[in-house]
Short mmCIF file of C-alpha atoms in Angstrom, two decimals:
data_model
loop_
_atom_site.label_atom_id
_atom_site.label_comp_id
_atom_site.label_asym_id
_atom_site.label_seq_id
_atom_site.Cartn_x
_atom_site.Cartn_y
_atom_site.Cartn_z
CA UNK A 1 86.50 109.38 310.97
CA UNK A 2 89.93 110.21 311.26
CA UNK A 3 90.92 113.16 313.76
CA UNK A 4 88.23 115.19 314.59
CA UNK A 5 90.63 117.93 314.56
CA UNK A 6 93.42 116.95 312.19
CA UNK A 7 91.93 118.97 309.19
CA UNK A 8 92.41 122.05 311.39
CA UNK A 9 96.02 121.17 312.29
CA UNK A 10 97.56 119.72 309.09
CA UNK A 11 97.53 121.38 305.52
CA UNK A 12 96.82 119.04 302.67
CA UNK A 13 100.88 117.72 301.72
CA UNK A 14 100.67 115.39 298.65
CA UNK A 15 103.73 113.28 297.13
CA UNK A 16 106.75 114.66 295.66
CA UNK A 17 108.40 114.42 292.23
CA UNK A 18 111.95 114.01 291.07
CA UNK A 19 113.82 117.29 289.71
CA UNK A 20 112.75 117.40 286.01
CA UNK A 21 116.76 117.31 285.04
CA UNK A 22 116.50 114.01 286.88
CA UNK A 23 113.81 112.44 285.83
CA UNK A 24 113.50 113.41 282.19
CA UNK A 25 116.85 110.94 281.68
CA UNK A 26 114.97 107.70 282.39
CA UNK A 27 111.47 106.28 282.19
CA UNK A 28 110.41 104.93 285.22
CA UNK A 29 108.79 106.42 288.06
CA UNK A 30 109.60 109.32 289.68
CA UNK A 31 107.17 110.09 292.60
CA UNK A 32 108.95 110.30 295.97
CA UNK A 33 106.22 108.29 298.38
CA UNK A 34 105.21 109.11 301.58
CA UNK A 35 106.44 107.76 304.67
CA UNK A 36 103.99 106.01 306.74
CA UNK A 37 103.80 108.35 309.44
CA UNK A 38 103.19 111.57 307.50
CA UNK A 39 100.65 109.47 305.97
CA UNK A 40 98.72 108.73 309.12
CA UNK A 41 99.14 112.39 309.49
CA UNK A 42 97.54 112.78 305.67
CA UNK A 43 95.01 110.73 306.58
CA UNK A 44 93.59 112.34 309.87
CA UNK A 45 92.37 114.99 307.96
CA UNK A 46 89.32 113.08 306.68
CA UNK A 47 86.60 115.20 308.37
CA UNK A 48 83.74 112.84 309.16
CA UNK A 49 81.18 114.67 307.02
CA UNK A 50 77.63 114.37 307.14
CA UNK A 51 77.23 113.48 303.40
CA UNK A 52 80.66 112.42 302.41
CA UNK A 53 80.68 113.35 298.44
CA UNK A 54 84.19 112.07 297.83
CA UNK A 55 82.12 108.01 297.23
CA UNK A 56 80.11 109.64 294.88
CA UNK A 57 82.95 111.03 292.91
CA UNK A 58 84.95 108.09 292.67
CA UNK A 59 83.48 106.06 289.88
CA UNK A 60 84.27 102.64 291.79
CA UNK A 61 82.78 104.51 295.11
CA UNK A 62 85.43 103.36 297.48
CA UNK A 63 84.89 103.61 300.66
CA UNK A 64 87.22 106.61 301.38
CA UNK A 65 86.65 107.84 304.98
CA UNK A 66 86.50 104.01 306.51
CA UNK A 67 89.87 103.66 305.54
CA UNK A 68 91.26 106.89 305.68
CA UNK A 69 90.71 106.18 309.13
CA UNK A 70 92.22 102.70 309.28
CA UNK A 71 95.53 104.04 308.11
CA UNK A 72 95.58 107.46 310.62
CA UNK A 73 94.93 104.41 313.28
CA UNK A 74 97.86 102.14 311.78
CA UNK A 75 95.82 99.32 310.63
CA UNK A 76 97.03 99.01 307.26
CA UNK A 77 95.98 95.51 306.76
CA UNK A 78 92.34 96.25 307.31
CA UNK A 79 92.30 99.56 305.03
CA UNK A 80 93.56 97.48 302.59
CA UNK A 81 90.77 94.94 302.84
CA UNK A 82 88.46 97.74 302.94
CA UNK A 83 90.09 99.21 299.54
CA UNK A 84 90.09 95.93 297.87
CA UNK A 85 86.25 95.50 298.73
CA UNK A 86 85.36 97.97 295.81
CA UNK A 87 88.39 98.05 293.38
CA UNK A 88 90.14 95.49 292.17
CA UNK A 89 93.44 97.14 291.14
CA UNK A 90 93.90 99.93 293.08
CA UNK A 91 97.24 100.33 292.40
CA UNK A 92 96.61 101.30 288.55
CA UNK A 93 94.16 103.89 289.94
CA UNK A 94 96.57 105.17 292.42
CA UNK A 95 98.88 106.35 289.72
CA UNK A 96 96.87 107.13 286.57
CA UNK A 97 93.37 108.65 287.90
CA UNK A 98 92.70 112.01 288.00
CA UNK A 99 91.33 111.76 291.19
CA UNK A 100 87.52 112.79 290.94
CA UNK A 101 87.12 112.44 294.61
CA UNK A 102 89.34 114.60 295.89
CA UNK A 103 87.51 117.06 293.63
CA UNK A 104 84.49 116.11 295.60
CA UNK A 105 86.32 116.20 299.17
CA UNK A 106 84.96 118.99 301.23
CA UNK A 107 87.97 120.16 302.38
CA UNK A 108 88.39 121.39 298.30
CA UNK A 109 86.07 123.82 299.04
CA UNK A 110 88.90 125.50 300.46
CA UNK A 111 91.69 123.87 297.95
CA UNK A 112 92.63 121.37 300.84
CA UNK A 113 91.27 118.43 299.91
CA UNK A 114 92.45 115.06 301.30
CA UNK A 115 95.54 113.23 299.91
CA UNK A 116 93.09 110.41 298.57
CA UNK A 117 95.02 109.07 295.41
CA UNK A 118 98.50 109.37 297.61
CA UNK A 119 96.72 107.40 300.46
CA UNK A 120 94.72 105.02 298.06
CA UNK A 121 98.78 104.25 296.30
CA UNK A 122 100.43 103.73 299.63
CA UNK A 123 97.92 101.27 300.90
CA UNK A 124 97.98 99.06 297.86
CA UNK A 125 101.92 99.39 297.82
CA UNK A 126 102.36 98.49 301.45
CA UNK A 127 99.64 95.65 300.81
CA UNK A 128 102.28 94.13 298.00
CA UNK A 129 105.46 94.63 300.18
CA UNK A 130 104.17 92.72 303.09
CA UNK A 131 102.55 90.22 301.28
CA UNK A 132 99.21 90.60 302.13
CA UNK A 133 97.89 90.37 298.11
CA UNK A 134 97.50 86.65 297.27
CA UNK A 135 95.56 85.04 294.91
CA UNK A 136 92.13 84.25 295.76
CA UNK A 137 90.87 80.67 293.96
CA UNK A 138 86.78 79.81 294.47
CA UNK A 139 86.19 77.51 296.81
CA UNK A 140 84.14 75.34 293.89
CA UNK A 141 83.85 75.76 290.35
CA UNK A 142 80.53 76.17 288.62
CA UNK A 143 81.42 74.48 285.20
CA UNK A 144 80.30 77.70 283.21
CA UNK A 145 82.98 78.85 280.58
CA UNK A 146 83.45 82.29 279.89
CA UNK A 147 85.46 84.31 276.91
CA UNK A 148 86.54 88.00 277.88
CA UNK A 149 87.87 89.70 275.07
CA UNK A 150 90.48 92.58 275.82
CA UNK A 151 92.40 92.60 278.42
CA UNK A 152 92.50 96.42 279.78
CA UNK A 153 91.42 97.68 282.96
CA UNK A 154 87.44 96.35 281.95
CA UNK A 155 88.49 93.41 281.36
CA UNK A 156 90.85 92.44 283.76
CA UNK A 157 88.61 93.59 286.54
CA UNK A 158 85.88 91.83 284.59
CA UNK A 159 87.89 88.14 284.45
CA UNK A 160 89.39 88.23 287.89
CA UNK A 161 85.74 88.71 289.25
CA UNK A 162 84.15 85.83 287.43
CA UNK A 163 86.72 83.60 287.69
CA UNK A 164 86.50 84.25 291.90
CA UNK A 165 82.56 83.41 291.54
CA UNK A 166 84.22 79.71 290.19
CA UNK A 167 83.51 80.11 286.79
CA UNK A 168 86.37 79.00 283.85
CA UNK A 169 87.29 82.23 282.49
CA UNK A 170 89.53 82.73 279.39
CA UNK A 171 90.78 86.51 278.89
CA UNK A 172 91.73 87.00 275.18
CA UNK A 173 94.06 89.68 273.82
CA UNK A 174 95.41 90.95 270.78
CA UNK A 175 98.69 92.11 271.51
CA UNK A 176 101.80 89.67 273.13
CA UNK A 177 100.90 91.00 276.80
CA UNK A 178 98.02 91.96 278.83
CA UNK A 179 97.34 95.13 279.97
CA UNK A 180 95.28 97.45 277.09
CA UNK A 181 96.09 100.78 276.73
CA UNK A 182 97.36 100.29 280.35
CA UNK A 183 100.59 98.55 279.18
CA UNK A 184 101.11 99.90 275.79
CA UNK A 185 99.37 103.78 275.79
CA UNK A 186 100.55 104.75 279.32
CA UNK A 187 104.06 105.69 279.80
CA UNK A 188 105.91 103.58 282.18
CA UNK A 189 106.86 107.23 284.06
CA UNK A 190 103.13 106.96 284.91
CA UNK A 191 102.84 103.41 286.01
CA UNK A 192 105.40 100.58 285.03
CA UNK A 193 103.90 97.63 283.83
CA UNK A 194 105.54 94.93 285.94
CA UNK A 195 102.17 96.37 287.88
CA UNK A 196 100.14 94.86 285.71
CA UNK A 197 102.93 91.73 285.41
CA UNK A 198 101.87 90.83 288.98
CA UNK A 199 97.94 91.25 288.70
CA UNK A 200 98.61 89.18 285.70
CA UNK A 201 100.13 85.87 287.84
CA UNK A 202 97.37 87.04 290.76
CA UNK A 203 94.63 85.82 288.23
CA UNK A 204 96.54 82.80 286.71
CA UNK A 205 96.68 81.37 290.39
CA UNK A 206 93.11 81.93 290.72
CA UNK A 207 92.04 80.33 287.20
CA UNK A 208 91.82 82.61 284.70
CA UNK A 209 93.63 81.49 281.37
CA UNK A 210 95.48 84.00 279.53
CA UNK A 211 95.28 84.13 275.61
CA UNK A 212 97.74 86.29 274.07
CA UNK A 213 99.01 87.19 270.54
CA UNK A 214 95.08 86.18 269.96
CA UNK A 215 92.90 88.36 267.78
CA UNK A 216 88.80 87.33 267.93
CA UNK A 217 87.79 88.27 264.78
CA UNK A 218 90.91 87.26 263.01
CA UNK A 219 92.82 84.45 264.65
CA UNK A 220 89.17 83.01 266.46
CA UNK A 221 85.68 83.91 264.91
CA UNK A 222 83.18 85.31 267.06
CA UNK A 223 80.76 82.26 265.79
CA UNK A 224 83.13 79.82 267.51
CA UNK A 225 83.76 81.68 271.04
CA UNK A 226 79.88 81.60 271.20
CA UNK A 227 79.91 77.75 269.89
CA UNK A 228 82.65 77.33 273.20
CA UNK A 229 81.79 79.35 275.40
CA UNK A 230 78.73 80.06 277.61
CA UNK A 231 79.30 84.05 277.61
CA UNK A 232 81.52 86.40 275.80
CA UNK A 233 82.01 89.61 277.39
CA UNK A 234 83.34 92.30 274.58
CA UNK A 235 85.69 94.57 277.06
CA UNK A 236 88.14 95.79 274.38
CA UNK A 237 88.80 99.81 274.52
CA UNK A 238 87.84 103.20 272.25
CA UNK A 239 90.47 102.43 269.39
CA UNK A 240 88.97 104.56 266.54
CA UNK A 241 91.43 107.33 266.27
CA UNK A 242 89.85 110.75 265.42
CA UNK A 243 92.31 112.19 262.44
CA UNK A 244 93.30 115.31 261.23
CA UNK A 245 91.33 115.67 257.68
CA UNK A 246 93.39 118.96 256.33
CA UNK A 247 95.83 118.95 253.47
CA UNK A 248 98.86 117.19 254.50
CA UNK A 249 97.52 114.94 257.46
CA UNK A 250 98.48 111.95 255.05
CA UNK A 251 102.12 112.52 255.03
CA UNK A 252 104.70 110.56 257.08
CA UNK A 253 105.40 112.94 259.68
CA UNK A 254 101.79 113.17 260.78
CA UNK A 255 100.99 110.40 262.86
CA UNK A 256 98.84 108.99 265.75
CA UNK A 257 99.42 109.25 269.49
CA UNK A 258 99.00 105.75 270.35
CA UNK A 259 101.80 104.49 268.12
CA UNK A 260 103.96 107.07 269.17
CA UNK A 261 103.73 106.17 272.67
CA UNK A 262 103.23 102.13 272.14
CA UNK A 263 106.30 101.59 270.39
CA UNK A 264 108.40 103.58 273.21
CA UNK A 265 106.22 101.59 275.92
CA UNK A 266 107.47 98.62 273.91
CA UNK A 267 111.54 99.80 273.38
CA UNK A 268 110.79 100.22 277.54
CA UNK A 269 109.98 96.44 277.84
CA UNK A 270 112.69 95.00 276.14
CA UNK A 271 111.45 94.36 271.87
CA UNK A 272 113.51 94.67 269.67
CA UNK A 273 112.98 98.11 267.56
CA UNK A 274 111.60 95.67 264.60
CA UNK A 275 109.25 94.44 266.88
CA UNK A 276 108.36 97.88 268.38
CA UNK A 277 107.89 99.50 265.78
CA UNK A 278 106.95 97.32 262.50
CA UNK A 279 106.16 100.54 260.21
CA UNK A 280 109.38 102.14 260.85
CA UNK A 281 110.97 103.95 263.72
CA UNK A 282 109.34 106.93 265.21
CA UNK A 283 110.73 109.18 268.23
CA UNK A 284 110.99 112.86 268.57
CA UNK A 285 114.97 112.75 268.91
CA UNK A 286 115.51 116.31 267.68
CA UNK A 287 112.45 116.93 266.12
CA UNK A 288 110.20 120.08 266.62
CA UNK A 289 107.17 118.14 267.65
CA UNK A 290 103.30 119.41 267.53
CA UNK A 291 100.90 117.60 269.43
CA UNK A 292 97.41 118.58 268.51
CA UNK A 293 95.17 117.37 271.87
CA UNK A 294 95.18 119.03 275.61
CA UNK A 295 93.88 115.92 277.20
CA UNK A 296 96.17 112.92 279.35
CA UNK A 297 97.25 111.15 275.92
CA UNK A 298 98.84 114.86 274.66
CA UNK A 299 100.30 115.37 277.75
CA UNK A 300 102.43 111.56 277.77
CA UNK A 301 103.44 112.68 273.96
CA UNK A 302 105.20 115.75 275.45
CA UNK A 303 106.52 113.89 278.37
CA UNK A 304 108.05 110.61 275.92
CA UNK A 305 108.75 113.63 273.49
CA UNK A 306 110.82 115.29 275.87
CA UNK A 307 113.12 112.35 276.87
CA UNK A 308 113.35 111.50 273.70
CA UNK A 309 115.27 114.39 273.19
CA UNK A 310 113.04 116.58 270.81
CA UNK A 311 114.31 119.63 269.68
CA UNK A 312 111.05 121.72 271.07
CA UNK A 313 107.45 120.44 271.63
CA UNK A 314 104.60 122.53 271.49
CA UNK A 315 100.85 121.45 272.63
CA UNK A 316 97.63 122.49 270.85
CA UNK A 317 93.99 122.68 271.62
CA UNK A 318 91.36 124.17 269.81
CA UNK A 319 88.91 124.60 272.97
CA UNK A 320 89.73 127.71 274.88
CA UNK A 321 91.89 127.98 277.58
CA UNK A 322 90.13 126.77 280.66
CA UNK A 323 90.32 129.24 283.88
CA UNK A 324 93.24 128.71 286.65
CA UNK A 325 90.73 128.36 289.54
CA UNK A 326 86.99 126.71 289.00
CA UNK A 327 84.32 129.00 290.27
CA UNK A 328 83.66 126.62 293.73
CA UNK A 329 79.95 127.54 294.53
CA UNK A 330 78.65 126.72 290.56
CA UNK A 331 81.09 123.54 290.29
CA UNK A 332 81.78 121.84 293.35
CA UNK A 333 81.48 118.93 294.55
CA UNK A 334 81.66 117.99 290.60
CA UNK A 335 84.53 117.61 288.71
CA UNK A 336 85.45 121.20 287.81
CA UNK A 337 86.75 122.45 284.62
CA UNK A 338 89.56 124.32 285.34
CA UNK A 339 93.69 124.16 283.62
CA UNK A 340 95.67 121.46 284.57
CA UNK A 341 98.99 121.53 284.18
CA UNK A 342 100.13 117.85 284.88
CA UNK A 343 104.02 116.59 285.40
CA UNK A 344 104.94 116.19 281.94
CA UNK A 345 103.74 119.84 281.15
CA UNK A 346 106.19 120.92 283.83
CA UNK A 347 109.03 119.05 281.92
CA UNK A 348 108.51 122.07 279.10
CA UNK A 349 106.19 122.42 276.55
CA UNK A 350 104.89 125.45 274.28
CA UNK A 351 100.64 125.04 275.17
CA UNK A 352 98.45 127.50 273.43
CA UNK A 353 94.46 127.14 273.16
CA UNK A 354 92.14 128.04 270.79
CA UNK A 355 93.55 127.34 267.67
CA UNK A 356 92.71 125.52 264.37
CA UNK A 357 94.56 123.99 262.15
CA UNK A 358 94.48 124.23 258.39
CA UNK A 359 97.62 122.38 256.58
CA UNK A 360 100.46 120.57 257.01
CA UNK A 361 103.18 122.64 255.35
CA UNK A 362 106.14 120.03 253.60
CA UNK A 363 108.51 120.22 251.43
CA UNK A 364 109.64 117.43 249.32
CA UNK A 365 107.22 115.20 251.06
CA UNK A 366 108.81 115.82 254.61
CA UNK A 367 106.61 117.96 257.27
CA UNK A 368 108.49 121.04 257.61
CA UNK A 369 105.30 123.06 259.33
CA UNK A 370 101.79 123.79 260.00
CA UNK A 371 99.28 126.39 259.04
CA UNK A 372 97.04 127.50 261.96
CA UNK A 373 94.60 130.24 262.68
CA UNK A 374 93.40 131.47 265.97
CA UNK A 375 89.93 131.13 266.96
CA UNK A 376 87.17 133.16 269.02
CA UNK A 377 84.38 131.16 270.81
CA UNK A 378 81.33 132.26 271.63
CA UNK A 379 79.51 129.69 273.56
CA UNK A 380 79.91 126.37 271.43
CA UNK A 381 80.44 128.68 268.36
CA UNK A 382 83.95 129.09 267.13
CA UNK A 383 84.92 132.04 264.50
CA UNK A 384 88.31 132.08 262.88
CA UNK A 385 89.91 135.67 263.77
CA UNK A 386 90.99 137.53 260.63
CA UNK A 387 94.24 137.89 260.42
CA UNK A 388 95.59 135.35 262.74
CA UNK A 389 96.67 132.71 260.62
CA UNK A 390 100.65 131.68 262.00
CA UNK A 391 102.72 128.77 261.00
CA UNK A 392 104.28 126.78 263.48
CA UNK A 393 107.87 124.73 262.64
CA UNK A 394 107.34 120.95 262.91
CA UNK A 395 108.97 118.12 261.78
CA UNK A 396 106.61 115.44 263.87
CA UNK A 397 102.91 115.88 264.45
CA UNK A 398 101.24 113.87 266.88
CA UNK A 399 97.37 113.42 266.65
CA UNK A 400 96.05 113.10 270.12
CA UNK A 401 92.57 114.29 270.10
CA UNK A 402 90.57 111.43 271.27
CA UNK A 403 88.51 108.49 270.05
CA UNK A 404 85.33 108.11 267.90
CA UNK A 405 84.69 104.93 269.26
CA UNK A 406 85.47 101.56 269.06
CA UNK A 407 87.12 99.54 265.53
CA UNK A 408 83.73 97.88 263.93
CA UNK A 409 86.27 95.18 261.70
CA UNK A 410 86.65 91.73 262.35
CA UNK A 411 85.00 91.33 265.76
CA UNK A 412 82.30 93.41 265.97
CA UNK A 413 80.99 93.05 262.33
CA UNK A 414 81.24 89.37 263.55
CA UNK A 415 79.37 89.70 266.16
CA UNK A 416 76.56 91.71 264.56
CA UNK A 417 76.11 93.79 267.83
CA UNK A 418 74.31 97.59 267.71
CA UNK A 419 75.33 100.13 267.98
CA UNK A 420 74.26 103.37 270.03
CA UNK A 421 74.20 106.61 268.66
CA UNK A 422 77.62 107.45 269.18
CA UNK A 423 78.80 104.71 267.65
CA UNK A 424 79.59 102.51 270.82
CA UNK A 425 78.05 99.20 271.80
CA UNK A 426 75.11 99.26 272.74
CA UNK A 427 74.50 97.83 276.38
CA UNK A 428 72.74 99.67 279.55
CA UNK A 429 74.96 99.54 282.68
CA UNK A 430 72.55 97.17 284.79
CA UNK A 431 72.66 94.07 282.63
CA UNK A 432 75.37 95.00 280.51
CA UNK A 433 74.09 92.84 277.47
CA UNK A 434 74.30 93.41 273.91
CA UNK A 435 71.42 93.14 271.55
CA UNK A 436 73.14 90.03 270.41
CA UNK A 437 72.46 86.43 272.68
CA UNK A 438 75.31 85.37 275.18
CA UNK A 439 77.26 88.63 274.41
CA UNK A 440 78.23 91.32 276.98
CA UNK A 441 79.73 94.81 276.84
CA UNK A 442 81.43 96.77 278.97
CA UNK A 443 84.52 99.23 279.38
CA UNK A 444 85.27 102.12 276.62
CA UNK A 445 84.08 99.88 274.08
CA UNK A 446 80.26 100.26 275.70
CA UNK A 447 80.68 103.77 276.84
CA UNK A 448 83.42 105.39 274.58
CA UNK A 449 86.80 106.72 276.24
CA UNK A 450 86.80 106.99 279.64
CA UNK A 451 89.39 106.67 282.58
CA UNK A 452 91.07 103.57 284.05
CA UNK A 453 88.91 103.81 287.24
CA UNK A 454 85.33 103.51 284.92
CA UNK A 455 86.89 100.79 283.13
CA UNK A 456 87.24 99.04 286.27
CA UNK A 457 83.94 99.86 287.58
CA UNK A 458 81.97 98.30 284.34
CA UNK A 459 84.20 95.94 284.39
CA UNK A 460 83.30 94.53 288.11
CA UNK A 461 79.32 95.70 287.27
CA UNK A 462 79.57 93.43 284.02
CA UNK A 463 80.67 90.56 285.66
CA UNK A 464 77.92 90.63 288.37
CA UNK A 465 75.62 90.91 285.79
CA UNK A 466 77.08 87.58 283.68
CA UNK A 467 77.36 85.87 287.02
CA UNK A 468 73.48 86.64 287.50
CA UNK A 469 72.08 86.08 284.05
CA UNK A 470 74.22 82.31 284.30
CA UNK A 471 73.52 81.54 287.76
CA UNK A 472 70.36 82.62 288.44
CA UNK A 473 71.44 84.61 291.59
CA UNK A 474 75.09 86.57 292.52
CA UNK A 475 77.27 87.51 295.48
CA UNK A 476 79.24 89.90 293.06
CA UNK A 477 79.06 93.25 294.26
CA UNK A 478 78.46 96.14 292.37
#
């Protein structure tokens, strides 16, 4: 695989960014690609190991070393074939994952790991530019109708896959475009969405009818998708916002991530602003903004924050600070837990760690602060310290500390699913079916929130299993 040698004579050299002063005025991309040839280069330092970790880090296990060593030999087409083979939309994961197998690379034992995501991107991208992606329409049709509900990474992955195995496939979603949490929680400097735009007419031409603007459970019952349909597949996300719960988290200026960043993802595709944002405009222009969350969604609230124009924005967490460097011989090849500073951090931000929050401080109904206290940890114990309360200035506070789980109104109540003890459908991951007849799970709403690239996986594994339990037998992979 690769160049026997090339690990040896190359150093890992990974994409480049735009200048923060430049990018921070616009919202689109701003990673500076690759050429080809340095690429090839990139790519030769796949080592042929003897137990090559990096498939069993990706959640989608892609064949990494085959076609790292298609592209150091030139033969795009084929690596792209080979990429293809075990993920359906590579070019989401190419820009949004965090990259779990180049934690798992051997060469990270040494902080060298191969430039798998930048490889993975540029294959997919050079796949699209010389037309090589087409649609892919079965060869016959198997007269089995099939209802995936929620269009995100799950079930996109999970409706292009079925409808290739010739069944009629109908993808419902609640908002006016496709996409999830893809289209409307991502920032467009992460991935634009005419991305998803183009995956979106790739799965038209090969049969799958999109049903926007359509909420199951409010515009369509559950009753009569199972009256019309021989499966339903329930692939919507982790929308159950965890709140705040302290004095003051009911006031105005205290509000959740995902609207924050929706209605800007929104402004970004053209709505008007009373279609962005129907409860009022909210941006950071100015503002001192808090975001209380260290994980990805915190980190796109400071980036939109920052072009926005805020004022200041500092981050919160209450966890402690995680070490610069992971401890290699207790962690690896597992993903390590370790600081991260990602793009958007680099853009500025305040970020401070172990800290609790106790009120919202206002004044005439208008956040003006908040009341925190510094904690000590001791294991999975936290202590407040005495005499470390502080206030922090705020006029926006931006709640991005995860999901509980999946909304229960309207659809799922309808469908009268269990639940597992975290509050998520319950399904297993080899037949991916509910406790409820002719209904499937999969995607953060069966597992709680996860990344883009396990979305994708349960996605593909659901839809092997529907094609099974229908047909009596599947091609589908895994």
């Amino acid at each position: 695989m690769g160049k026997e040698t090339g690990f040896l004579e190359l150093d890992r050299q990974d994409r480049t960014y735009e200048a923060p002063t430049e990018r921070l005025q616009h919202y689109k991309e701003f990673v500076i690609p690759h050429d080809p040839q340095a690429l090839q280069g990139q790519a030769s330092r796949c080592m042929n190991c003897g137990i090559p970790y990096c498939h069993n880090g990706c959640p989608v296990n892609n064949i990494i070393p085959d076609w790292n060593h298609l592209v150091y030999e030139g033969n795009w087409k084929e690596a792209l074939v080979n990429l293809h083979s075990t993920n359906n939309f590579p070019e989401f994961t190419g820009r949004v994952c965090p990259a779990p197998c180049e934690a798992s690379c051997t060469l990270n034992i040494v902080d060298q790991p191969v430039t798998i995501k930048s490889i993975e991107c540029a294959i997919v991208d050079k796949g699209w530019k010389e037309g090589w992606i087409v649609p892919q329409p079965p060869e016959k049709k198997t007269g089995k109708m099939i209802a995936v509900v929620g269009s995100g990474p799950a079930g996109m992955a999970c409706a292009q896959q079925l409808a290739r195995a010739g069944h009629s496939v109908t993808l419902f979603e609640k908002n006016d475009r496709i996409g999830g949490l893809l289209r409307y929680g991502i920032p467009d400097f992460k991935m634009e969405k005419h991305l998803i735009n183009r995956r979106a007419a790739q799965m038209e031409a090969e049969g799958v009818s999109l049903r926007t603007s359509t909420e199951v459970g409010v515009d369509i019952s559950m009753k009569t998708l199972k009256e019309n349909f021989d499966a339903v597949v329930l692939s919507g996300g982790a929308e159950d916002a965890r709140t705040l719960g302290i004095p003051g988290s009911e006031l105005s200026g205290v509000r959740l991530a995902m609207e924050f960043l929706t209605q800007q993802n929104k402004r970004n595709a053209g709505d008007s602003e009373e279609r962005a944002a129907p409860r009022g405009t909210l941006t950071a222009t100015d503002k001192h903004v808090i975001v209380i969350g260290g994980g990805d969604t915190g980190s796109d609230c400071v980036g939109t924050s920052n072009r926005q124009g805020a004022a200041s924005v500092t981050q919160i967490e209450i966890m402690p600070k995680p070490p610069e460097k992971e401890d290699k011989q207790m962690t690896w090849p597992n993903w390590p837990l370790k600081l991260r500073t990602s793009s958007s951090h680099e853009e500025g931000v305040d970020r401070d760690w172990a800290i609790l929050t106790k009120r919202v401080v206002s004044e005439n109904g208008r956040v003006t602060g908040l009341e925190c206290v510094r904690l000590e940890w001791e294991g999975r114990e936290m202590k407040e310290v005495p005499g470390s309360e502080f206030t922090l200035k705020a006029d926006l506070i931006l709640l991005a500390m995860g999901f509980v789980g999946p909304r229960k109104t309207g659809m799922l109540d309808q469908a009268g699913v269990e639940y597992d003890a975290r509050g998520n459908v319950l399904a297993d991951t080899i037949k991916y079916q509910t406790s409820e007849d002719k209904i499937w799970a999969c995607g953060d709403m069966r597992r709680g929130q996860s990344l883009v690239v396990w979305a994708i996986r349960e996605g593909r594994q659901c839809a092997r299993a529907v094609d099974e339990a229908l047909m009596g037998v599947t091609e589908l992979p895994r």
